[in-house]
Coordinates of C-alpha atoms and ligand atoms in Angstrom, one line a residue:
A30 CA -68.9 13.6 -4.7
K31 CA -69.5 10.6 -2.5
R32 CA -65.9 10.4 -1.5
Q33 CA -66.0 14.0 -0.3
R34 CA -68.9 13.2 2.1
D35 CA -67.0 10.4 3.7
G36 CA -64.8 11.3 6.7
E37 CA -61.9 9.2 5.6
P38 CA -60.6 11.0 2.5
K39 CA -60.9 14.3 4.3
R40 CA -58.8 13.2 7.2
F41 CA -56.3 11.8 4.8
C42 CA -56.1 15.2 3.1
A43 CA -55.6 16.9 6.4
V44 CA -52.7 14.6 7.3
L45 CA -51.1 15.3 3.9
E46 CA -51.5 19.0 4.4
Q47 CA -49.8 18.9 7.7
K48 CA -47.0 16.8 6.4
L49 CA -46.5 19.3 3.5
E50 CA -46.4 22.2 6.0
E51 CA -43.8 20.4 8.1
D52 CA -41.8 19.7 5.0
I53 CA -41.8 23.4 4.1
T54 CA -40.7 24.4 7.6
L55 CA -38.0 21.8 7.6
E56 CA -36.8 22.9 4.2
R57 CA -36.4 26.5 5.4
E58 CA -34.6 25.4 8.6
L59 CA -32.4 23.0 6.7
R60 CA -31.3 25.7 4.4
L61 CA -30.0 27.6 7.4
A62 CA -28.6 24.6 9.2
I63 CA -26.2 23.7 6.3
D64 CA -24.2 26.9 6.8
S65 CA -24.5 27.3 10.5
G66 CA -22.7 24.2 11.8
A67 CA -25.9 22.3 12.7
L68 CA -24.9 19.3 10.6
S69 CA -22.3 16.7 11.7
L70 CA -21.0 13.4 10.5
H71 CA -21.4 10.2 12.5
L72 CA -19.2 7.3 11.6
Q73 CA -20.2 3.7 11.7
P74 CA -17.3 1.2 11.6
Q75 CA -16.9 -1.3 8.9
V76 CA -15.1 -4.4 10.2
G77 CA -13.3 -7.3 8.6
A78 CA -13.1 -11.1 9.1
Q79 CA -11.5 -10.8 12.6
H80 CA -14.0 -8.0 13.4
E81 CA -11.1 -5.5 13.2
V82 CA -12.1 -2.0 12.1
I83 CA -11.1 -1.3 8.5
G84 CA -13.0 1.8 7.8
A85 CA -16.2 3.7 8.4
E86 CA -19.3 5.0 6.6
A87 CA -20.2 8.6 7.3
L88 CA -23.8 9.3 8.0
V89 CA -25.0 12.9 8.3
R90 CA -26.8 14.1 11.4
W91 CA -28.9 17.3 11.9
H92 CA -29.0 18.7 15.4
H93 CA -32.1 20.9 15.4
P94 CA -32.2 23.5 18.1
Q95 CA -35.8 22.7 19.2
K96 CA -36.6 19.4 17.6
G97 CA -33.4 17.6 18.6
M98 CA -31.7 15.1 16.3
I99 CA -33.6 14.8 13.0
S100 CA -32.8 11.6 11.1
P101 CA -31.5 11.6 7.5
G102 CA -34.4 9.4 6.6
R103 CA -36.6 12.4 7.2
F104 CA -34.5 15.3 5.8
I105 CA -32.5 13.7 2.9
P106 CA -35.7 13.2 0.8
I107 CA -36.7 16.8 1.4
A108 CA -33.1 17.9 0.5
E109 CA -33.3 15.8 -2.7
H110 CA -36.7 17.2 -3.6
T111 CA -35.7 20.9 -3.1
G112 CA -32.1 20.8 -4.5
L113 CA -30.7 21.4 -1.0
I114 CA -28.9 18.1 -1.4
L115 CA -26.3 20.0 -3.5
P116 CA -25.0 22.3 -0.7
L117 CA -25.6 19.5 1.8
G118 CA -23.7 17.0 -0.3
A119 CA -20.9 19.5 -0.8
W120 CA -20.7 19.9 3.0
V121 CA -20.6 16.1 3.5
L122 CA -17.8 15.8 0.9
K123 CA -15.7 18.6 2.5
E124 CA -16.2 17.3 6.1
G125 CA -15.5 13.7 5.1
C126 CA -12.3 14.7 3.3
R127 CA -11.3 16.9 6.2
L128 CA -11.6 13.9 8.5
L129 CA -9.6 11.7 6.1
G130 CA -6.9 14.4 5.9
E131 CA -6.8 14.7 9.7
W132 CA -6.4 10.9 10.0
Q133 CA -3.2 11.0 8.1
H134 CA -1.4 12.3 11.2
D135 CA -2.3 9.2 13.2
T136 CA -0.6 5.9 12.5
R137 CA -3.7 3.9 13.4
L138 CA -6.2 6.0 11.6
R139 CA -4.1 6.6 8.5
D140 CA -5.0 3.3 6.8
L141 CA -8.7 3.4 7.5
K142 CA -11.2 3.9 4.6
L143 CA -14.0 6.3 4.6
S144 CA -17.3 5.9 2.7
L145 CA -19.5 8.8 1.8
N146 CA -23.1 8.6 0.5
V147 CA -23.6 10.5 -2.8
S148 CA -27.0 11.4 -4.1
V149 CA -28.0 11.1 -7.7
R150 CA -28.4 14.9 -8.2
Q151 CA -25.1 15.5 -6.5
F152 CA -23.3 13.0 -8.7
Q153 CA -24.9 14.4 -11.8
Q154 CA -23.7 17.9 -11.4
P155 CA -21.5 18.7 -14.4
D156 CA -18.6 19.8 -12.1
F157 CA -18.8 16.9 -9.6
V158 CA -15.4 15.5 -10.6
E159 CA -13.8 19.0 -10.2
Q160 CA -15.5 19.4 -6.8
V161 CA -14.1 16.1 -5.6
T162 CA -10.6 16.9 -7.0
T163 CA -10.6 20.4 -5.4
T164 CA -11.8 19.1 -2.0
L165 CA -9.2 16.3 -2.0
R166 CA -6.5 18.8 -2.7
A167 CA -7.6 21.3 -0.1
T168 CA -7.9 18.7 2.7
G169 CA -4.9 16.5 1.9
A170 CA -7.2 13.5 2.0
P171 CA -5.7 10.5 0.2
P172 CA -8.1 9.5 -2.7
E173 CA -7.3 5.8 -2.2
R174 CA -9.0 5.9 1.2
L175 CA -12.2 7.4 -0.1
T176 CA -15.2 5.3 -1.3
L177 CA -18.3 6.9 -2.8
E178 CA -21.5 5.0 -2.2
L179 CA -23.9 5.2 -5.1
T180 CA -27.4 3.8 -5.6
E181 CA -28.8 1.8 -8.5
S182 CA -31.2 4.7 -9.4
L183 CA -28.2 6.7 -10.5
L184 CA -27.0 4.0 -12.7
M185 CA -30.4 3.8 -14.4
S186 CA -30.9 7.4 -15.2
D187 CA -27.8 8.2 -17.2
P188 CA -25.6 5.1 -17.7
E189 CA -23.1 6.5 -20.1
G190 CA -22.5 9.8 -18.2
T191 CA -22.3 7.9 -15.0
I192 CA -19.7 5.4 -16.2
D193 CA -17.6 8.2 -17.7
K194 CA -17.6 10.1 -14.5
M195 CA -16.9 7.0 -12.4
Q196 CA -13.9 6.3 -14.6
R197 CA -12.5 9.8 -14.2
L198 CA -12.9 9.6 -10.4
R199 CA -11.3 6.2 -10.4
Q200 CA -8.2 7.5 -12.1
L201 CA -7.8 9.6 -9.0
G202 CA -7.8 6.5 -6.9
I203 CA -11.4 6.8 -5.6
R204 CA -13.4 3.6 -5.1
F205 CA -17.1 2.9 -5.6
A206 CA -19.7 0.9 -3.7
L207 CA -23.2 0.2 -4.9
D208 CA -25.5 0.9 -1.9
D209 CA -28.6 -1.0 -0.9
F210 CA -27.9 -3.6 -3.5
G211 CA -30.8 -5.9 -4.4
T212 CA -33.5 -3.3 -3.7
G213 CA -33.3 -1.6 -7.2
Y214 CA -33.7 -2.9 -10.7
S215 CA -30.3 -2.8 -12.4
S216 CA -29.8 -5.5 -14.9
L217 CA -26.9 -7.9 -14.4
A218 CA -25.4 -7.2 -17.8
Y219 CA -25.3 -3.5 -16.9
L220 CA -23.8 -4.2 -13.5
K221 CA -20.9 -5.9 -15.2
S222 CA -20.1 -2.8 -17.2
L223 CA -19.8 -0.5 -14.2
P224 CA -16.4 0.3 -12.7
L225 CA -17.5 -0.7 -9.2
D226 CA -15.4 -2.1 -6.3
T227 CA -18.0 -3.2 -3.8
L228 CA -21.6 -4.3 -3.5
K229 CA -23.4 -3.5 -0.2
I230 CA -26.0 -6.1 0.7
D231 CA -29.1 -4.2 1.9
I232 CA -30.2 -4.6 5.5
A233 CA -33.4 -6.2 4.2
F234 CA -31.5 -9.4 3.2
V235 CA -29.4 -9.5 6.3
K236 CA -32.4 -9.2 8.7
D237 CA -33.7 -12.7 7.9
L238 CA -30.5 -14.6 8.2
T239 CA -30.5 -17.4 10.7
L240 CA -28.1 -20.3 11.4
D241 CA -30.4 -22.9 9.8
M242 CA -29.5 -21.4 6.4
Q243 CA -33.2 -21.6 5.3
A244 CA -33.5 -17.8 4.8
T245 CA -30.3 -17.3 3.0
P246 CA -31.0 -17.4 -0.7
I247 CA -30.9 -13.7 -1.6
A248 CA -27.8 -12.9 0.5
A249 CA -26.1 -16.1 -0.9
T250 CA -27.0 -15.0 -4.4
I251 CA -25.6 -11.5 -4.0
I252 CA -22.4 -12.8 -2.4
A253 CA -21.9 -15.3 -5.3
L254 CA -22.7 -12.6 -7.8
A255 CA -20.1 -10.3 -6.3
E256 CA -17.5 -13.0 -6.3
S257 CA -18.2 -13.8 -10.0
L258 CA -17.9 -10.1 -10.9
G259 CA -14.7 -9.8 -8.9
L260 CA -16.3 -7.3 -6.4
D261 CA -15.9 -7.0 -2.7
V262 CA -19.1 -7.3 -0.7
I263 CA -20.2 -5.6 2.6
A264 CA -23.2 -6.7 4.6
E265 CA -25.0 -3.8 6.2
G266 CA -27.4 -3.9 9.2
V267 CA -25.7 -6.8 10.9
E268 CA -27.3 -6.9 14.3
T269 CA -26.5 -10.4 15.7
A270 CA -23.5 -12.8 16.0
D271 CA -25.6 -15.4 14.1
Q272 CA -26.0 -13.1 11.2
S273 CA -22.3 -12.4 10.9
T274 CA -21.5 -16.2 11.3
V275 CA -23.9 -17.1 8.4
L276 CA -22.5 -14.3 6.3
A277 CA -19.0 -15.5 6.9
R278 CA -20.0 -19.0 5.9
L279 CA -21.5 -17.6 2.7
G280 CA -18.2 -15.9 1.9
C281 CA -18.9 -12.3 3.1
H282 CA -16.1 -11.0 5.3
V283 CA -16.8 -7.3 5.7
Y284 CA -19.6 -6.1 8.0
Q285 CA -21.4 -3.1 9.2
G286 CA -24.1 -2.9 11.8
Y287 CA -25.3 -2.4 15.4
F288 CA -23.8 -5.7 16.4
F289 CA -20.3 -4.2 16.0
S290 CA -21.1 -0.5 16.6
K291 CA -23.8 2.1 16.1
P292 CA -22.8 5.3 14.2
A293 CA -20.9 7.6 16.6
P294 CA -19.7 11.2 16.4
A295 CA -16.5 11.4 14.3
A296 CA -14.4 12.5 17.3
E297 CA -15.5 9.5 19.3
F298 CA -14.7 7.2 16.4
A299 CA -11.2 8.8 16.1
R300 CA -10.5 8.5 19.8
L301 CA -11.5 4.8 19.9
N302 CA -9.3 3.9 16.9
S303 CA -6.3 6.3 17.3
D304 CA -2.8 5.4 18.3
S305 CA -3.1 7.2 21.5
S306 CA -6.0 5.1 22.6
P307 CA -5.6 2.0 24.8
T308 CA -6.3 -1.2 23.0
Ligands
C2E14 P1 -27.8 4.0 4.1 O1 -26.7 4.6 3.3 O2 -28.3 2.7 3.7 O3 -27.2 3.9 5.6 C1 -27.4 2.8 6.5 C2 -28.4 3.2 7.5 O4 -28.7 2.0 8.3 C3 -28.0 4.3 8.5 O5 -29.2 5.0 8.8 C4 -27.5 3.5 9.7 O6 -27.5 4.2 10.9 C5 -28.5 2.3 9.7 N1 -27.9 1.1 10.3 C6 -26.6 0.8 10.5 N2 -26.5 -0.4 11.1 C7 -27.7 -0.8 11.4 C8 -28.3 -2.0 12.0 O7 -27.6 -2.9 12.5 N3 -29.6 -2.1 12.1 C9 -30.4 -1.1 11.7 N4 -31.8 -1.2 11.8 N5 -30.0 0.0 11.0 C10 -28.6 0.2 10.9 P2 -29.2 6.6 8.9 O8 -27.9 7.1 9.5 O9 -30.5 7.0 9.5 O10 -29.3 7.0 7.4 C11 -30.4 6.7 6.6 C12 -30.1 7.0 5.1 O11 -29.9 8.4 4.9 C13 -28.8 6.3 4.6 O12 -29.1 5.0 4.3 C14 -28.6 7.2 3.4 O13 -29.4 6.7 2.3 C15 -29.1 8.5 3.8 N6 -27.9 9.3 4.2 C16 -27.2 9.4 5.4 N7 -26.2 10.2 5.3 C17 -26.2 10.7 4.1 C18 -25.3 11.7 3.4 O14 -24.3 12.2 3.9 N8 -25.6 11.9 2.1 C19 -26.7 11.4 1.5 N9 -26.9 11.7 0.2 N10 -27.5 10.5 2.1 C20 -27.2 10.1 3.4
CA15 CA1 -24.8 4.1 2.5
CA16 CA1 -27.3 1.1 2.5
CA17 CA1 -30.7 2.1 3.0

């Protein structure tokens, strides 16, 4: 009773209520956006030791007619909550594979890899493997160029089903990266049993890296772990030359981050990297 008399909890409730209302509006609008061409993929380059582009991660963008660009950090959680992640994820898969298929006609784009983010619910659909197979076939995308980024939460919720599905997709030639590595709770023993190709070091562990090597323990541990498991490692959120230098010293040779490039519209990425573009 006392709590209701205070101003604070009430204001807190009002804020929650407003947030809930916004969420409901966004859900309705997102439902329409998925089918109406309001989504697009931006691509962020992944670069190798000589800072050459070796591929890209696709990041979904929503162009809202009134609210402008809405960030996936805002709408992906709503999509996951409401099930809209299924049609959204299917759209991302189609669009990503369409791009990969298109790239096959360009000698400089043809060898690039493309990474797509896959949500837990999307991956857990019983027909996910069929969806991927059908989409690859329809778009002419080479499966060896496609990487699916999964998160640790997926691996925790249904280990056996996950491993089985990963193995079936792997037989097609698809690769897997574990996203945001270090932020979840997967056990090391379990990690070893997964058919993974790459660990992505979360931005949180890259942020603190400085040349004096004082702040490196977590990044260093993840890189050593990847090496001992025979996995590749990508550092995300690289924003400075110093960070990439330290990562290279620690043995990480693939990077992604604003220091190299921000995510850009797919057409721009293709133009910058195609065989008709000046070098
Ligand atoms: P993520 O998969 O961890 O993607 C990396 C995020 O870090 C992206 O944010 C990217 O723009 C941002 N980033 C890249 N380099 C830097 C940097 O140097 N500094 C900083 N501060 N940030 C950097 P974005 O595009 O806002 O995406 C946020 C999250 O939304 C993604 O995190 C991913 O979890 C989710 N997401 C994005 N696209 C998709 C999608 O197509 N499907 C699904 N299921 N989730 C997606
Ligand atoms: Ca990702
Ligand atoms: Ca990530
Ligand atoms: Ca993240």
